[in-house]
Coordinates of C-alpha atoms and ligand atoms in Angstrom, one line a residue:
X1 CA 107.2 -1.7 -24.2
X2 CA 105.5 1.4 -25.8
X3 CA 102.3 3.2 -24.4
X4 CA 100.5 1.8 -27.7
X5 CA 101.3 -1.9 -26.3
X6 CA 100.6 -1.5 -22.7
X7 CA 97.4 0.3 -23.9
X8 CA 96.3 -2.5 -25.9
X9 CA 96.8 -5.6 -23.1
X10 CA 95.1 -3.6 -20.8
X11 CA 92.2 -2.9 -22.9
X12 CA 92.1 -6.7 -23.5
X13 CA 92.6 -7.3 -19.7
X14 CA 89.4 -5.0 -19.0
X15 CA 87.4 -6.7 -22.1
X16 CA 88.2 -10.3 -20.3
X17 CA 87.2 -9.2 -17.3
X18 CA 84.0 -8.1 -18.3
X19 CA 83.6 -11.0 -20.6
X20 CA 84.4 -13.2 -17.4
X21 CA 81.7 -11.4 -15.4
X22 CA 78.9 -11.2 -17.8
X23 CA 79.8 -14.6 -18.4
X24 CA 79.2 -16.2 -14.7
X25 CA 76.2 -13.7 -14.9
X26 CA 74.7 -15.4 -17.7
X27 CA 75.2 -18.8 -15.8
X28 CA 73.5 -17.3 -12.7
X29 CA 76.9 -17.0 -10.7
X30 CA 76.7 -13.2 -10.8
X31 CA 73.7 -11.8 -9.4
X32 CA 72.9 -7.8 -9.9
X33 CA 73.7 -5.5 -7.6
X34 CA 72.7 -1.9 -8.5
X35 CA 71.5 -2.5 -11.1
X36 CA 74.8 -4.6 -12.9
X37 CA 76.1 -7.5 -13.1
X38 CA 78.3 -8.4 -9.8
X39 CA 82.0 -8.5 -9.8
X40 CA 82.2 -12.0 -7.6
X41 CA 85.4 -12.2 -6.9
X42 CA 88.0 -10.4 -3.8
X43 CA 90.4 -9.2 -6.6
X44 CA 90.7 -7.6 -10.1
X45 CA 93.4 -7.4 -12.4
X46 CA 95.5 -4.4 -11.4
X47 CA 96.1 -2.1 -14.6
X48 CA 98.5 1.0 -12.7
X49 CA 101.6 -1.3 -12.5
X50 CA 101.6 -2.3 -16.3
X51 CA 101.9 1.6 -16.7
X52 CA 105.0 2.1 -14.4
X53 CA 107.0 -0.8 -14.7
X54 CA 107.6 -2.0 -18.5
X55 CA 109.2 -5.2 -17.1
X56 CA 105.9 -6.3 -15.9
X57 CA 103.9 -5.4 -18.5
X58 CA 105.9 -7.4 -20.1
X59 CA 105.6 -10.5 -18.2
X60 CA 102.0 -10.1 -18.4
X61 CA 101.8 -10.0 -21.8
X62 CA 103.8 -13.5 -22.1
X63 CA 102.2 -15.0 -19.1
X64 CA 98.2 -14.3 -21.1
X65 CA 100.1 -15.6 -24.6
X66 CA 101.2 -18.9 -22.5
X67 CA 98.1 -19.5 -21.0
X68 CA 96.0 -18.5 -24.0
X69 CA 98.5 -21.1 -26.6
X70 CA 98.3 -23.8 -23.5
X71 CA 94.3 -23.5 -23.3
X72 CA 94.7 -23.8 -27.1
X73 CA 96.9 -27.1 -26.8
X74 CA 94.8 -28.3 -23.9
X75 CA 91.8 -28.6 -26.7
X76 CA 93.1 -29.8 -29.4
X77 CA 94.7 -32.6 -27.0
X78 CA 90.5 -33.1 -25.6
X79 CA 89.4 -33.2 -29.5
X80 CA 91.7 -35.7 -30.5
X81 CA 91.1 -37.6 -27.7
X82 CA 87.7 -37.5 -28.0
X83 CA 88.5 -38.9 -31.7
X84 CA 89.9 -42.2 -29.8
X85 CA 92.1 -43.4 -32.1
X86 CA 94.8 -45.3 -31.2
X87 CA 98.0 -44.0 -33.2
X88 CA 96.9 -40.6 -31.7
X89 CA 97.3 -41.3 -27.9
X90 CA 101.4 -40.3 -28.0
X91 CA 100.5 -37.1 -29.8
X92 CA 97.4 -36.4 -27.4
X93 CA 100.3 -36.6 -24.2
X94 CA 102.6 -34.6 -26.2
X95 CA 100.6 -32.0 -26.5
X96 CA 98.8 -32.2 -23.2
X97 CA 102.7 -32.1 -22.2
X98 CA 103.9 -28.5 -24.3
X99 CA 100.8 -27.4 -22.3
X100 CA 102.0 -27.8 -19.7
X101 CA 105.4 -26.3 -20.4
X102 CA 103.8 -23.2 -21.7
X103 CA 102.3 -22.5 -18.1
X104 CA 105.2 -23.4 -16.1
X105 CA 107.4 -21.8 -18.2
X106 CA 105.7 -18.6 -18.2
X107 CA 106.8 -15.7 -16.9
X108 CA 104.0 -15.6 -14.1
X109 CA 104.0 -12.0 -12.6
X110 CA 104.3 -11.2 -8.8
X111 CA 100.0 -11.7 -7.6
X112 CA 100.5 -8.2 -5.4
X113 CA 101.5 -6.7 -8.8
X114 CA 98.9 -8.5 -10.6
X115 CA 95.4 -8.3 -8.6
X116 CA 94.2 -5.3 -7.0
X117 CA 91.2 -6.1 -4.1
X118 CA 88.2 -5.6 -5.5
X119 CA 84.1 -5.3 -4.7
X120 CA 80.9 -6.1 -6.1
X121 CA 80.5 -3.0 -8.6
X122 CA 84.4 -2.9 -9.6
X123 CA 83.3 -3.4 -13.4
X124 CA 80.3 -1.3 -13.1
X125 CA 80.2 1.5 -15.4
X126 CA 78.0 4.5 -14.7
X127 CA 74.2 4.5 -16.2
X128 CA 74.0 8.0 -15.5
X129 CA 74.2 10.3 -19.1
X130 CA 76.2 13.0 -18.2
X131 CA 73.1 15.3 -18.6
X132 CA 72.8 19.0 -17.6
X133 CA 70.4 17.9 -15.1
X134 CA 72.3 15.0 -13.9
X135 CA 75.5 17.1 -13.1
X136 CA 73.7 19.7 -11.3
X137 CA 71.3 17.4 -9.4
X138 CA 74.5 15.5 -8.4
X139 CA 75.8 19.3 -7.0
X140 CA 72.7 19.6 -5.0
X141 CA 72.9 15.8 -3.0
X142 CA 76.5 16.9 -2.8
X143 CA 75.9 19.7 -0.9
X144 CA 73.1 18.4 1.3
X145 CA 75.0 14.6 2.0
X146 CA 78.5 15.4 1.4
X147 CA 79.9 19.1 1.9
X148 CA 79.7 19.0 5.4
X149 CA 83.1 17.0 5.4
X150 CA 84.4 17.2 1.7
X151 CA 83.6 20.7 1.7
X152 CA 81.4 23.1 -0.7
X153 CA 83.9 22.9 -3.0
X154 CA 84.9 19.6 -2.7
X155 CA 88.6 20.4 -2.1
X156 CA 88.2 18.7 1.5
X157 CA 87.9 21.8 3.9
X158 CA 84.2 21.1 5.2
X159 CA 83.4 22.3 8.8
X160 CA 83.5 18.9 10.4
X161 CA 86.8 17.6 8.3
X162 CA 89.4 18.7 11.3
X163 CA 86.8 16.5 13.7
X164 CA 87.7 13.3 11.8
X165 CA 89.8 10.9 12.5
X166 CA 90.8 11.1 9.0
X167 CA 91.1 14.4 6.7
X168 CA 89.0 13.7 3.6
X169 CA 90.5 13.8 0.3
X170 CA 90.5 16.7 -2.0
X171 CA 88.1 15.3 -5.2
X172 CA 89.2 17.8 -7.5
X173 CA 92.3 16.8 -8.4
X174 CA 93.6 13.6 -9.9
X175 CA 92.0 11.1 -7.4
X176 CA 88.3 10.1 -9.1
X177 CA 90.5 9.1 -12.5
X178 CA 92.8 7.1 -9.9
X179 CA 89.6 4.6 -9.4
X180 CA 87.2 2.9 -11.3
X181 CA 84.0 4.7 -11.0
X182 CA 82.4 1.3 -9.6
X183 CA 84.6 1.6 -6.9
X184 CA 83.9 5.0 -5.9
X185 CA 80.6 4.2 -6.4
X186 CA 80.6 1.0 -3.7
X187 CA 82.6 3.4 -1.9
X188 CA 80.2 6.5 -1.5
X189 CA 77.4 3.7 -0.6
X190 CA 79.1 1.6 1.8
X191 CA 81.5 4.2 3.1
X192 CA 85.0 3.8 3.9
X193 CA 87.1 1.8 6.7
X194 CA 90.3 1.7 8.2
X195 CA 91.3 -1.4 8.6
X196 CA 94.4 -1.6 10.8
X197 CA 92.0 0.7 13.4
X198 CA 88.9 -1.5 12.7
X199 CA 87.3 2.0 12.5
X200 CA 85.1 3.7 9.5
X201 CA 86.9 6.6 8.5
X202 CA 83.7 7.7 6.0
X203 CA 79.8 6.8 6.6
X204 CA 78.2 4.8 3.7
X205 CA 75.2 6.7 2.4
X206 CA 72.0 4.7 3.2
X207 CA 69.5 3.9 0.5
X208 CA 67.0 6.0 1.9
X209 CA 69.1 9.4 1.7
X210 CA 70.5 8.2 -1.8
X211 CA 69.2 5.9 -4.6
X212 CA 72.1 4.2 -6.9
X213 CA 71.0 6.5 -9.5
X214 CA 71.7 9.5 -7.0
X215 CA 75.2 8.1 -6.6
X216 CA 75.8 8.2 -10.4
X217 CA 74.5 12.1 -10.2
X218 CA 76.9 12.9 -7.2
X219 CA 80.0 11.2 -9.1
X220 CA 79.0 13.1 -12.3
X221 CA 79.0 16.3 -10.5
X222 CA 82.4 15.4 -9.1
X223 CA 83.7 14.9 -12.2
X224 CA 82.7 17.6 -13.7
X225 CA 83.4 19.9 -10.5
X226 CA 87.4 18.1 -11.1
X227 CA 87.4 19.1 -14.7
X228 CA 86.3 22.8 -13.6
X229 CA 89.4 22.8 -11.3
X230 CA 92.0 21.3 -13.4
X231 CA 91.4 24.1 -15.9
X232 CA 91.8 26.3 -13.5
X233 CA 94.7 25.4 -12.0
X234 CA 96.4 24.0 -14.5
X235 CA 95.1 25.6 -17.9
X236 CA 94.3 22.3 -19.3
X237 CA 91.7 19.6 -18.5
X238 CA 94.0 16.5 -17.5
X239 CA 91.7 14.0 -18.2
X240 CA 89.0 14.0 -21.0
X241 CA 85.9 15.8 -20.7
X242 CA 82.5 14.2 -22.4
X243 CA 80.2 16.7 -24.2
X244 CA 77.0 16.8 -21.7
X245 CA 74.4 15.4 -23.5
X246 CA 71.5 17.4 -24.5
X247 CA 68.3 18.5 -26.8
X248 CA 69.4 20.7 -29.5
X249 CA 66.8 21.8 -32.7
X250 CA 68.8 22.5 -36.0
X251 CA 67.3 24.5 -38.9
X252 CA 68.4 21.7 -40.8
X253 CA 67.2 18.4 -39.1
X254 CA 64.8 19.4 -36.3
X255 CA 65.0 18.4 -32.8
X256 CA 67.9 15.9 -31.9
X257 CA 69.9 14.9 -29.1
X258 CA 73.4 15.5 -29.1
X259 CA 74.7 12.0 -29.0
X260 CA 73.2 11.8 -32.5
X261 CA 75.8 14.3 -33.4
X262 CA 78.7 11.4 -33.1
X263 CA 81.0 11.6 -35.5
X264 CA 81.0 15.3 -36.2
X265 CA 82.8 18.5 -34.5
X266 CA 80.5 20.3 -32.5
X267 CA 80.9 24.1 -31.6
X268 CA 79.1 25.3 -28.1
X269 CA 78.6 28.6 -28.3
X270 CA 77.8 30.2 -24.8
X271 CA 75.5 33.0 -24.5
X272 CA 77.1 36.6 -24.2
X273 CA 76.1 39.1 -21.7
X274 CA 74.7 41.2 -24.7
X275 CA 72.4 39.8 -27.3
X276 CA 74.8 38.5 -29.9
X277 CA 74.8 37.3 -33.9
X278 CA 74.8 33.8 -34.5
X279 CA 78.3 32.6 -35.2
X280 CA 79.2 32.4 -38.6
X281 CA 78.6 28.7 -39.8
X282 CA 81.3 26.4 -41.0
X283 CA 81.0 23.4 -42.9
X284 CA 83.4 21.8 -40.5
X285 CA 81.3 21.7 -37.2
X286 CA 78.4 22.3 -36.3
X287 CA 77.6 25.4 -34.1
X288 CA 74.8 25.0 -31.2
X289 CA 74.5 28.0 -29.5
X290 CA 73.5 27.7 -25.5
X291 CA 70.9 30.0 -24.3
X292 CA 66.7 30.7 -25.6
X293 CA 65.6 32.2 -29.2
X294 CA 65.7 35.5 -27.3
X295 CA 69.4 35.6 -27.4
X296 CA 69.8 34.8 -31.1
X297 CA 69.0 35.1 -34.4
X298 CA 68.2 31.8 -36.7
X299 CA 71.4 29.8 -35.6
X300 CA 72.1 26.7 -37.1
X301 CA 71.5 24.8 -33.8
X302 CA 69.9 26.0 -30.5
X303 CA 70.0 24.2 -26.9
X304 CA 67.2 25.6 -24.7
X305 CA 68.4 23.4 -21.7
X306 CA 68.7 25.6 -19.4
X307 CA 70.5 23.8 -17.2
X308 CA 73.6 23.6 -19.8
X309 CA 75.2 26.7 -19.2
X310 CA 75.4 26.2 -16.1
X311 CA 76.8 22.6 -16.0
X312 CA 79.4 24.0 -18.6
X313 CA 80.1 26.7 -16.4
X314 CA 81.0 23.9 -13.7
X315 CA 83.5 22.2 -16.7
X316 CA 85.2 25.7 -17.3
X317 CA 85.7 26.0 -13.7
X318 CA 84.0 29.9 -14.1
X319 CA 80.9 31.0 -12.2
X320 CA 77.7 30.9 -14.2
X321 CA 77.8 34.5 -14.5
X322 CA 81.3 34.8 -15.9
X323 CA 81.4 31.3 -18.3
X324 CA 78.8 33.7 -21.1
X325 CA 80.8 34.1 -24.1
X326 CA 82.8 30.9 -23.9
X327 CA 83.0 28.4 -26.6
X328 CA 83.8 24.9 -26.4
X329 CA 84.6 22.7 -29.3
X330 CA 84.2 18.9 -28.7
X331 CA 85.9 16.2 -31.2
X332 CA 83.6 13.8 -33.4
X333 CA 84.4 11.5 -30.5
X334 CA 82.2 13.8 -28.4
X335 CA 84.9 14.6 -26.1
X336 CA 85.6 19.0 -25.3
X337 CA 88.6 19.8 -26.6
X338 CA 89.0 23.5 -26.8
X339 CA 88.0 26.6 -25.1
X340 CA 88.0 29.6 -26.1
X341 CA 87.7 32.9 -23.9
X342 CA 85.2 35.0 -24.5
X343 CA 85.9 38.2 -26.8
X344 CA 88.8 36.1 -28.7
X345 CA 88.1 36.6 -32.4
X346 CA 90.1 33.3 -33.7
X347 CA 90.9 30.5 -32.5
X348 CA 94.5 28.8 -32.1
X349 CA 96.5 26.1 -31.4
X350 CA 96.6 27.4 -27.7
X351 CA 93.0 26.5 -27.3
X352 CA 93.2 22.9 -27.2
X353 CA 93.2 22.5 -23.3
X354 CA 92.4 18.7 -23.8
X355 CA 95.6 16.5 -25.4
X356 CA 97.0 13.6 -25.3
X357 CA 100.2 12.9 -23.1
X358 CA 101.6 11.4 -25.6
X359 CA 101.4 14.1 -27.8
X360 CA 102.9 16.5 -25.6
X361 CA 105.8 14.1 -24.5
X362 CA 106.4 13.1 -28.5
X363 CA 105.7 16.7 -29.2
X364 CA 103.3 15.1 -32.3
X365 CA 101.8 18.1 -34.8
X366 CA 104.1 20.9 -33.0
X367 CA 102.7 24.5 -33.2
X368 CA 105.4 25.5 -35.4
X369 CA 104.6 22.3 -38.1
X370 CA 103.0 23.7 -41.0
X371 CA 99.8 22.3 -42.2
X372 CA 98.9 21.0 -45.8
X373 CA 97.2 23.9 -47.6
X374 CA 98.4 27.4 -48.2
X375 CA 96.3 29.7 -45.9
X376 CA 96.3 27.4 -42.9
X377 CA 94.9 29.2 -40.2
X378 CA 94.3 29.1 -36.1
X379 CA 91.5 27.0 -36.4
X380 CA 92.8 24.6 -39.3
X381 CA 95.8 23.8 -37.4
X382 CA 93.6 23.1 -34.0
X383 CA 90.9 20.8 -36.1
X384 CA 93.8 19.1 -37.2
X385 CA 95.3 18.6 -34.2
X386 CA 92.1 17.2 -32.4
X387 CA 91.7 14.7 -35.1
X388 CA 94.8 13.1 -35.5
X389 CA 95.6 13.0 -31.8
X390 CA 92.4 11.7 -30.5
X391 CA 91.8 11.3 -26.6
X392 CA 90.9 8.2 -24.0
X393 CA 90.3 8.1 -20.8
X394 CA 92.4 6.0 -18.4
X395 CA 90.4 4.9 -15.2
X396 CA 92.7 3.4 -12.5
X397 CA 95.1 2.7 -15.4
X398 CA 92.6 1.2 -17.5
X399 CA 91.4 2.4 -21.0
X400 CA 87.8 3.2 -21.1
Ligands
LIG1 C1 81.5 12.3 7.8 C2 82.3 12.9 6.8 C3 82.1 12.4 5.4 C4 80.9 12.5 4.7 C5 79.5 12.9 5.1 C6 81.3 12.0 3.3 N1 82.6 11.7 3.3 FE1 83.6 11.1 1.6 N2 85.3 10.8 2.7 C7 85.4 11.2 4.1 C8 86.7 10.8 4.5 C9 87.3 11.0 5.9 C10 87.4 10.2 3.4 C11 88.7 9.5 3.4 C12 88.5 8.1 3.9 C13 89.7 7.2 3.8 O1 90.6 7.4 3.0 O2 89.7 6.2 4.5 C14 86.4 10.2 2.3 C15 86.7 9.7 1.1 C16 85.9 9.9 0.0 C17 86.2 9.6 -1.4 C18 87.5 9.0 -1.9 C19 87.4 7.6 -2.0 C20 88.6 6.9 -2.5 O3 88.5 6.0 -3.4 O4 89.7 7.2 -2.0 C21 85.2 9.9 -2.2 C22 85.0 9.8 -3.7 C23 84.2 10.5 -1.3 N3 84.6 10.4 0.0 C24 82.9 10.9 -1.7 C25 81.9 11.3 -0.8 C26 80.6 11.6 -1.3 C27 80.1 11.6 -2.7 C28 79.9 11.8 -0.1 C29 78.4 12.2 0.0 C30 77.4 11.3 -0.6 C31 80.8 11.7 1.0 N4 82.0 11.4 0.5 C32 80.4 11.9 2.3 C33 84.5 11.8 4.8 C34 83.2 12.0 4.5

């Protein structure tokens, strides 16, 4: 079964879900916690599995077409019942009997395959906005609650890890995409347990010390502290980056937020070490540049935030210091897609440190392909690229 296909079931798996929860909620069998609806069962759907093994992706899909065609019959059989005629009564078993079949003839896929355990806030989904403020406010309660153990850098090497009974996990690498964010959220509230040694292997973090809405900040910074790393290390950013969201004012159109820029290509333009000249515009994105009116003459956009730089400076994986001169261009999706470093005068193909496995795997608009147009250049072929192999992130398998 293609990647397309598994994609598609799970998104429908996650939609139920959430359709299954809101739901109960509305019927007063979900109360909130934080803030959200409440997951109220022990288990979820498990999405990883439909990745790895076709066969039971496969199985699932048949299994949900059974039980969605033997819901159906199951109706129509109640309908015509409920019509109470008396030719219909044979028809009413029949189907009532196909049913049936459909169930027990399905394909039903192995439960520890299936479910994965789940708590309370499994389907929650961050309220935080991925602001400047909110990434770098989550760096600060991460150092004061959580580098003592995970470390200042979050790579697991605090002073008190080699006390613990267990060595704390590395967060920047793949693991925060391995979960659903309401999980690590329950998880950095209500810490963490063994259970085979009946012993708490991480402290919860009480109420007091953090509110839900620090929680949200923390696993922003995280994220964004992961993203820094993965560039690093690997040259690319693994998973999808969002845009931070911010204030901008445009020559043309005032003050605006940046989500309000959906559904365009925005250029970031860092601030330089020297004063600079606005970048020249293009009718194909639009170009904010980062920093105060000091730095810049009339640019088409300007974010004063001055917490932006260095929040992308935490996404670049660079120290605040050395990210100046960086720009960053994010799809109409709102999603960063390529970087480039500063003192490059074009941009290429090379620069897109954010694509799709698929695209790599399939090898989908290859460097060498040429592009419609005569002329094509570095930055044509990259725009290209971004558009027609758009990103989504996966979160413990499922699309988000
Ligand atoms: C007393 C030490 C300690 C403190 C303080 C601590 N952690 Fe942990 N953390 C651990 C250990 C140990 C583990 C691994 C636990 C396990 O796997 O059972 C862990 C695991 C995690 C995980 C991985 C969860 C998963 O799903 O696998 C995350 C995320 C995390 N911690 C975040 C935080 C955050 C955020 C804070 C601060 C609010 C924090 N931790 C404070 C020791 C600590």
């Amino acid at each position: 079964m293609s990647e397309v296909w598994v994609a598609w079931i799970l998104e429908w798996l996650l939609a139920a879900q959430f359709a299954l929860r809101d739901g109960l909620h509305a019927l007063g069998l979900a109360p909130l916690v934080a803030g959200q609806p409440a997951w109220p069962f022990a288990l979820r759907l498990s999405a990883e599995m439909m990745w790895i093994d076709p066969g039971h992706a496969r199985r699932v899909a048949i299994t949900g077409m059974c039980a969605v065609a033997a819901v159906l019959l199951f109706s129509v059989a109640i309908a015509l019942a409920a019509l109470r005629r008396r030719v219909r009564s044979a028809l009413v078993a029949g189907l009532m009997g196909v049913a049936v079949f459909a169930l027990l003839a399905a394909p039903w896929p192995a439960a520890h395959l299936l479910f994965a355990p789940a708590v309370p806030t499994s389907l929650h989904r961050s309220d935080s906005g991925f602001r400047p403020a909110d990434i770098l406010r989550g760096q600060a309660l991460f150092q004061q609650n959580c580098a003592q153990c995970h470390g200042a850098d979050a790579r697991g090497q605090g002073p008190l890890a080699a006390t613990l009974g267990r060595w704390p996990p590395d967060l920047t690498g793949g693991l925060l995409w391995k979960r659903l964010e309401g999980e690590l959220f329950w998880r950095v509230r209500h810490g963490m347990r063994d259970e085979r040694l009946a012993r708490e292997t991480m402290p919860g973090a009480s109420p007091s010390r953090l509110s839900d809405a620090d929680i949200w900040q923390v696993l922003d910074y995280l994220q964004a502290r992961a993203s820094g790393q993965s560039l690093r290390d690997l040259g690319t950013w693994e998973r999808p980056v969002r845009m931070p969201a911010f204030a901008l004012r445009c020559r043309y159109g005032g003050e605006r937020r940046s989500d309000g820029l959906k559904g365009q290509r925005v250029l970031l333009v860092l601030p330089s070490a020297a004063s600079s000249p606005a970048p020249q515009e293009d009718p194909r994105m639009v170009s904010v540049m980062v920093g105060s009116r000091a730095d810049v003459d009339d640019p088409e956009c300007l974010a004063e935030d001055a917490q932006l730089l260095p929040a992308l400076a935490l996404l670049l994986g660079e120290r605040e210091q050395d990210a100046r001169g960086f720009q960053l261009l994010a799809d109409r999706d709102g999603w960063l897609r390529a970087r480039s470093a500063p003192g490059r005068s074009a941009w290429s193909e090379d620069d897109l440190v954010c694509r799709t496995a698929t695209a790599t795997a399939t090898g989908v608009q290859r460097a060498d392909k040429p592009v419609a147009g005569a002329g094509a250049q570095g930055l044509d072929v990259l725009l290209r690229r971004m558009d027609e192999d758009p990103v989504r992130p996966v979160r413990a398998g499922f699309p988000h």
